[in-house]
């Protein structure tokens, strides 16, 4: 935890008259502490942070993660609970004289909160639900974070290129997805940031298609949407490729989606709203005659989570800030025919945006 | 949803004076409805069930899953929400005259429950938290479920055997894990039921080791813990293999763990507690002089979830029932040396248990 992050968080606690905050959301936990283990679902947490307004922050975990906690989070005091985390928290509330403690309402189960509340009430402690206090601190990326994201994007592109060069008609969607995910793991990614999408021909009409045993065919569009996690940070990239020569309609649609992407990027800068950016791209697709075939938002934030704030969509009314990282991913989806989506990642800057992708395959069809 | 399951659930609602129950836990949702999509974490649910005491059960989802919902859950009325699920629930509470509705406290976020509560209060509806109402219905497997689990175990063993035959000194743990998971996906599994563990030599001392780039060496124990999901149901199996000839100590420890496993299985039958079974196996390891090297419970239930009730451990005081499926997985873990774990799956029956595994590799060292 950098001293400035800690100071920022402590000042938030002071303003809200909180003695401490309990962090359960896994990305927030990693962001603040560096602790890398994953939860096996929300029901099996690898650890919690307890950050008091005064004194050293604590990482509460169980014996499985004691060693890695010490390595990952040198600024934190590591406490291992043997009789459940509620029991340990009870002792810590007393020892640290915590009377008002925030908890992450958006990442705490109702049943867990009920148990915590019961214990807290008996100790005279008030638990205060908060929702996006740390998420707001994650919105604008530091220089070190931007460097990690750029590395993830770079590795993503290398793996895409290696896979693309070996694509042949007859390979199945599943086979292509497996090749991509195997390369990710062999080439040092932590893991994919989501299940790779390979959607050939008509299957591309569903934006969230799951790979099937359908073979790739010449001439049809194949949507490849892939992301990986490298040193904790995510990439997310989509290309739509065609084996052999695309027909006239396919070319026309790819060009239209590309123009929409460029229009979105041209509108992107600090101070505009996500809605304005979305509208700039959507307008191009509408004018091209496919307005009702672009059903999702234009983009989303990327960082420790592959989907995070801010969104670029008709509902996004907040102003973008320099240092945010977002995808720009317009698409056209036609039932029975297929889909085309192009997705790049950019950093929001004053007066414009900086493209993180270098790969231009198929962007100039 | 079979008519008998529905009747069983409705009678539970009647006894608790509930008009309906809202199901958010993904395995419970699939168990009751057949709906197969996965959630992208608890924050991005693929759908909810609303099961009223009277009338047809409902599946509430969004447009992404409308088609698959109709295919997967023919007994349910599919309702697609366009303005959020809380808005749809509000209308349904009114239309179906629901005044007391249960929700799954153990799989609902505190923030989500708060929103639901606010809406419900305004409608004069009482929300009642419940925790393991449906989980209890999942404890004893039906004949059809046992058949699916047996198929998953069979495929697991095939893949283990294929992989084992190709193991060579110098292959890394990651490479072996990748081979296993690729075979799972190529041979029809839905996905792995957990991240495959391949832990060679000293790495085996950690029961939850993550595969590393350490190469396999001759003579050392390699723990391979692997599971897959086939048609929704899980397998979970561990073998400890040795390339070349195991030394005396390794052989002795493998034999001791195997004897503990057999003792656990001999103690397993309907009517005994999980603690009794755990003790039978633990006693063998204690007598062999490794009592402090077996730190985890002897086993856990397996079904739609790879870890579910009942547990076999010193804390498991409930009686086992016929039709439950559990693992029997004693282990010995020695810091600096490594680990040995052997894991099979069995069905609890009256007077004994039925082994689901056929593979006996290394069990007779």
XYZ file of C-alpha atoms in Angstrom, chain A residues 3-314:
312
model
C 1.680 5.889 1.693
C -0.449 8.217 -0.449
C -3.193 5.597 -0.913
C -3.255 4.963 2.809
C -3.431 8.695 3.563
C -6.266 9.111 1.041
C -8.249 6.264 2.588
C -7.659 7.476 6.143
C -8.873 10.936 5.230
C -12.075 9.380 3.840
C -12.546 7.552 7.141
C -11.997 10.764 9.093
C -14.566 12.670 7.036
C -17.155 9.968 7.653
C -16.308 9.707 11.377
C -15.302 6.088 10.918
C -12.705 4.388 13.139
C -11.931 1.698 10.573
C -13.009 -0.025 7.378
C -13.262 -3.717 6.644
C -12.373 -4.628 3.041
C -13.834 -7.851 1.579
C -14.011 -7.086 -2.176
C -11.088 -9.053 -3.679
C -9.906 -6.380 -6.144
C -10.088 -3.690 -3.489
C -8.166 -5.982 -1.172
C -5.401 -6.454 -3.734
C -5.396 -2.768 -4.698
C -4.815 -1.652 -1.126
C -2.571 -4.448 0.157
C -0.971 -6.302 -2.766
C -2.391 -9.609 -1.421
C -2.681 -11.874 -4.505
C -4.699 -14.991 -3.554
C -8.117 -15.401 -5.137
C -11.326 -16.250 -3.304
C -13.058 -19.477 -4.251
C -16.297 -17.564 -4.676
C -17.657 -15.123 -2.149
C -18.412 -17.993 0.217
C -14.727 -18.858 0.627
C -12.772 -15.642 1.212
C -8.975 -15.746 1.251
C -8.814 -12.792 3.619
C -10.072 -9.419 4.836
C -8.357 -6.113 5.423
C -9.072 -4.132 8.564
C -7.764 -0.610 8.088
C -8.036 1.556 11.189
C -7.942 5.342 10.970
C -4.959 5.252 13.300
C -2.134 2.737 13.297
C -1.015 -0.086 11.066
C -3.412 -1.767 8.629
C -4.141 -5.461 9.208
C -4.658 -8.433 6.908
C -6.818 -11.184 8.443
C -6.429 -14.569 6.802
C -6.230 -18.286 7.589
C -3.248 -20.597 7.825
C -3.353 -21.541 4.121
C -2.362 -18.002 3.140
C -0.126 -16.973 6.030
C 3.124 -17.302 4.064
C 1.972 -15.574 0.882
C 0.303 -12.809 2.895
C 3.617 -11.885 4.461
C 5.295 -11.795 1.038
C 2.527 -9.916 -0.776
C 1.570 -7.361 1.842
C 4.705 -6.248 3.714
C 3.012 -3.067 4.986
C 0.259 -5.023 6.711
C 0.297 -6.833 10.005
C -0.760 -10.400 9.164
C -3.213 -11.970 11.605
C -4.199 -15.620 11.203
C -7.600 -16.600 12.567
C -8.109 -20.124 13.855
C -11.684 -19.842 15.139
C -13.264 -17.845 12.331
C -12.806 -14.252 11.288
C -15.768 -12.959 13.338
C -14.074 -14.114 16.509
C -10.827 -12.366 15.527
C -12.671 -9.166 14.599
C -14.345 -9.119 17.983
C -10.938 -9.106 19.675
C -9.596 -6.452 17.308
C -12.585 -4.130 17.790
C -11.799 -4.208 21.497
C -8.040 -3.956 21.253
C -8.099 -1.097 18.729
C -11.065 0.633 20.399
C -13.071 0.661 17.180
C -16.604 1.953 17.686
C -17.711 2.769 14.114
C -16.509 0.427 11.367
C -17.461 0.527 7.673
C -17.940 -2.693 5.699
C -18.368 -3.290 1.967
C -22.099 -3.803 1.589
C -21.713 -4.647 -2.109
C -19.378 -7.554 -1.342
C -20.643 -9.004 1.911
C -23.283 -11.708 2.029
C -26.472 -10.851 3.887
C -25.936 -13.867 6.158
C -22.336 -12.835 6.899
C -23.409 -9.258 7.625
C -26.058 -10.567 10.011
C -23.424 -12.515 11.982
C -21.104 -9.497 12.038
C -23.945 -7.225 13.156
C -24.839 -9.529 16.005
C -21.250 -9.619 17.261
C -20.800 -5.861 16.779
C -23.996 -4.967 18.621
C -22.862 -6.995 21.614
C -19.558 -5.071 21.581
C -21.218 -1.673 21.217
C -19.763 -1.295 17.712
C -21.746 0.296 14.869
C -21.243 -1.248 11.426
C -21.738 1.216 8.569
C -22.451 -0.132 5.068
C -20.494 1.579 2.278
C -20.524 0.682 -1.400
C -17.946 2.169 -3.722
C -15.506 3.964 -1.469
C -12.414 2.055 -2.662
C -13.756 1.560 -6.197
C -13.636 5.350 -6.583
C -9.953 5.306 -5.630
C -9.365 2.733 -8.401
C -10.938 4.831 -11.190
C -7.840 6.780 -12.258
C -4.814 4.573 -12.730
C -1.348 5.402 -11.405
C 1.669 5.359 -13.685
C 2.653 1.910 -12.347
C -0.851 0.583 -13.024
C -0.887 1.996 -16.554
C 2.422 0.253 -17.222
C 1.004 -3.084 -16.047
C -2.119 -2.675 -18.157
C 0.008 -1.813 -21.201
C 2.032 -5.012 -20.653
C -1.156 -7.066 -20.454
C -2.409 -5.539 -23.713
C 0.928 -6.264 -25.393
C 0.948 -9.934 -24.375
C -2.678 -10.204 -25.474
C -1.775 -8.970 -28.932
C 1.208 -11.308 -29.264
C -0.987 -14.275 -28.425
C -3.706 -13.112 -30.777
C -1.198 -12.795 -33.612
C 0.346 -16.224 -32.996
C -3.095 -17.776 -32.962
C -4.322 -15.867 -35.989
C -1.391 -17.026 -38.106
C -2.382 -20.635 -37.432
C -6.124 -20.324 -38.058
C -7.363 -22.657 -40.777
C -10.847 -23.493 -42.038
C -12.112 -26.585 -40.240
C -10.676 -25.718 -36.812
C -13.456 -25.553 -34.242
C -14.297 -22.557 -32.091
C -13.386 -24.565 -28.961
C -10.005 -25.531 -30.441
C -9.159 -21.894 -31.190
C -10.245 -20.786 -27.709
C -8.116 -23.540 -26.139
C -5.072 -22.506 -28.165
C -5.497 -18.937 -26.986
C -5.931 -19.843 -23.320
C -3.031 -22.319 -23.398
C -0.754 -19.655 -24.831
C -1.872 -17.282 -22.082
C -0.871 -19.715 -19.369
C 2.345 -20.818 -21.066
C 3.455 -17.248 -21.715
C 3.149 -16.015 -18.191
C -0.377 -14.654 -17.820
C -1.956 -15.279 -14.414
C -5.074 -16.549 -16.234
C -7.649 -15.422 -18.805
C -9.632 -12.399 -17.607
C -12.847 -14.038 -18.905
C -13.809 -17.131 -20.916
C -12.445 -16.534 -24.414
C -15.122 -15.957 -27.062
C -14.617 -17.480 -30.507
C -17.845 -17.146 -32.473
C -17.905 -18.110 -36.147
C -20.589 -17.231 -38.671
C -24.103 -17.014 -37.210
C -22.771 -17.714 -33.693
C -21.271 -14.223 -33.737
C -24.762 -12.737 -33.497
C -24.689 -13.301 -29.727
C -22.306 -10.838 -28.041
C -21.571 -13.327 -25.197
C -21.311 -16.492 -27.307
C -19.681 -19.566 -25.733
C -17.271 -21.470 -28.062
C -18.851 -24.532 -29.705
C -17.616 -27.382 -31.877
C -18.634 -25.448 -35.001
C -15.758 -25.392 -37.506
C -14.501 -22.104 -38.964
C -15.462 -21.614 -42.627
C -13.919 -19.455 -45.323
C -15.495 -16.096 -45.953
C -17.498 -15.781 -42.747
C -16.717 -13.340 -39.930
C -15.220 -14.861 -36.747
C -15.445 -12.781 -33.573
C -12.487 -13.386 -31.221
C -12.868 -11.629 -27.871
C -10.014 -12.420 -25.510
C -8.481 -11.028 -22.350
C -5.822 -12.032 -19.880
C -4.570 -11.042 -16.460
C -0.882 -10.227 -16.090
C 0.481 -9.332 -12.667
C -3.104 -8.707 -11.554
C -4.138 -6.313 -14.325
C -6.484 -7.139 -17.197
C -6.532 -6.819 -20.950
C -9.634 -7.079 -23.133
C -9.505 -7.051 -26.944
C -11.787 -8.108 -29.791
C -10.941 -8.673 -33.416
C -13.275 -9.930 -36.128
C -11.337 -11.961 -38.671
C -12.275 -13.529 -41.981
C -10.497 -16.559 -43.458
C -10.199 -16.080 -47.195
C -11.983 -13.119 -48.737
C -14.871 -11.368 -47.046
C -17.886 -10.694 -49.256
C -19.197 -7.217 -49.911
C -21.637 -7.082 -46.964
C -19.058 -8.341 -44.490
C -16.528 -5.769 -45.642
C -19.121 -3.009 -45.448
C -20.102 -3.949 -41.893
C -16.495 -4.248 -40.694
C -15.713 -0.810 -42.140
C -18.774 0.687 -40.490
C -17.872 -0.755 -37.077
C -14.307 0.520 -37.494
C -15.582 4.015 -38.360
C -17.780 3.925 -35.254
C -14.770 2.932 -33.158
C -12.707 5.808 -34.552
C -15.585 8.230 -33.908
C -15.809 7.026 -30.310
C -12.072 7.470 -29.816
C -12.181 10.928 -31.389
C -14.838 11.974 -28.867
C -12.936 10.567 -25.891
C -11.203 13.004 -23.555
C -11.225 14.081 -19.938
C -14.322 16.148 -19.131
C -16.837 14.524 -21.497
C -19.414 12.008 -20.266
C -19.486 8.311 -21.133
C -22.831 8.984 -22.781
C -21.314 11.534 -25.183
C -18.634 9.085 -26.284
C -21.175 6.299 -26.689
C -23.385 8.600 -28.760
C -20.550 9.586 -31.120
C -19.951 5.937 -32.055
C -23.612 4.920 -32.032
C -24.478 7.733 -34.404
C -22.129 6.310 -37.062
C -23.779 2.896 -36.852
C -27.246 4.439 -36.929
C -26.410 6.467 -40.021
C -25.043 3.309 -41.644
C -28.489 1.755 -41.210
C -27.684 -0.696 -38.402
C -28.871 1.347 -35.413
C -30.977 -1.472 -33.965
C -28.146 -4.021 -34.314
C -25.841 -2.489 -31.664
C -27.510 -3.462 -28.408
C -24.758 -3.044 -25.798
C -22.802 -0.087 -24.428
C -19.703 1.178 -26.232
C -17.221 0.337 -23.510
C -16.265 -0.193 -19.888
C -13.411 0.489 -17.526
C -10.592 -2.053 -17.189
C -8.060 -2.470 -14.394
C -7.796 -5.090 -11.667
C -11.298 -6.108 -12.834
C -12.001 -6.704 -16.502
C -15.335 -4.903 -16.122
C -15.241 -1.907 -13.828
C -16.270 1.741 -13.782
C -16.564 3.921 -15.760
C -19.008 2.714 -18.393
C -19.413 4.242 -21.847
C -23.142 3.870 -22.498
C -26.350 5.864 -22.943
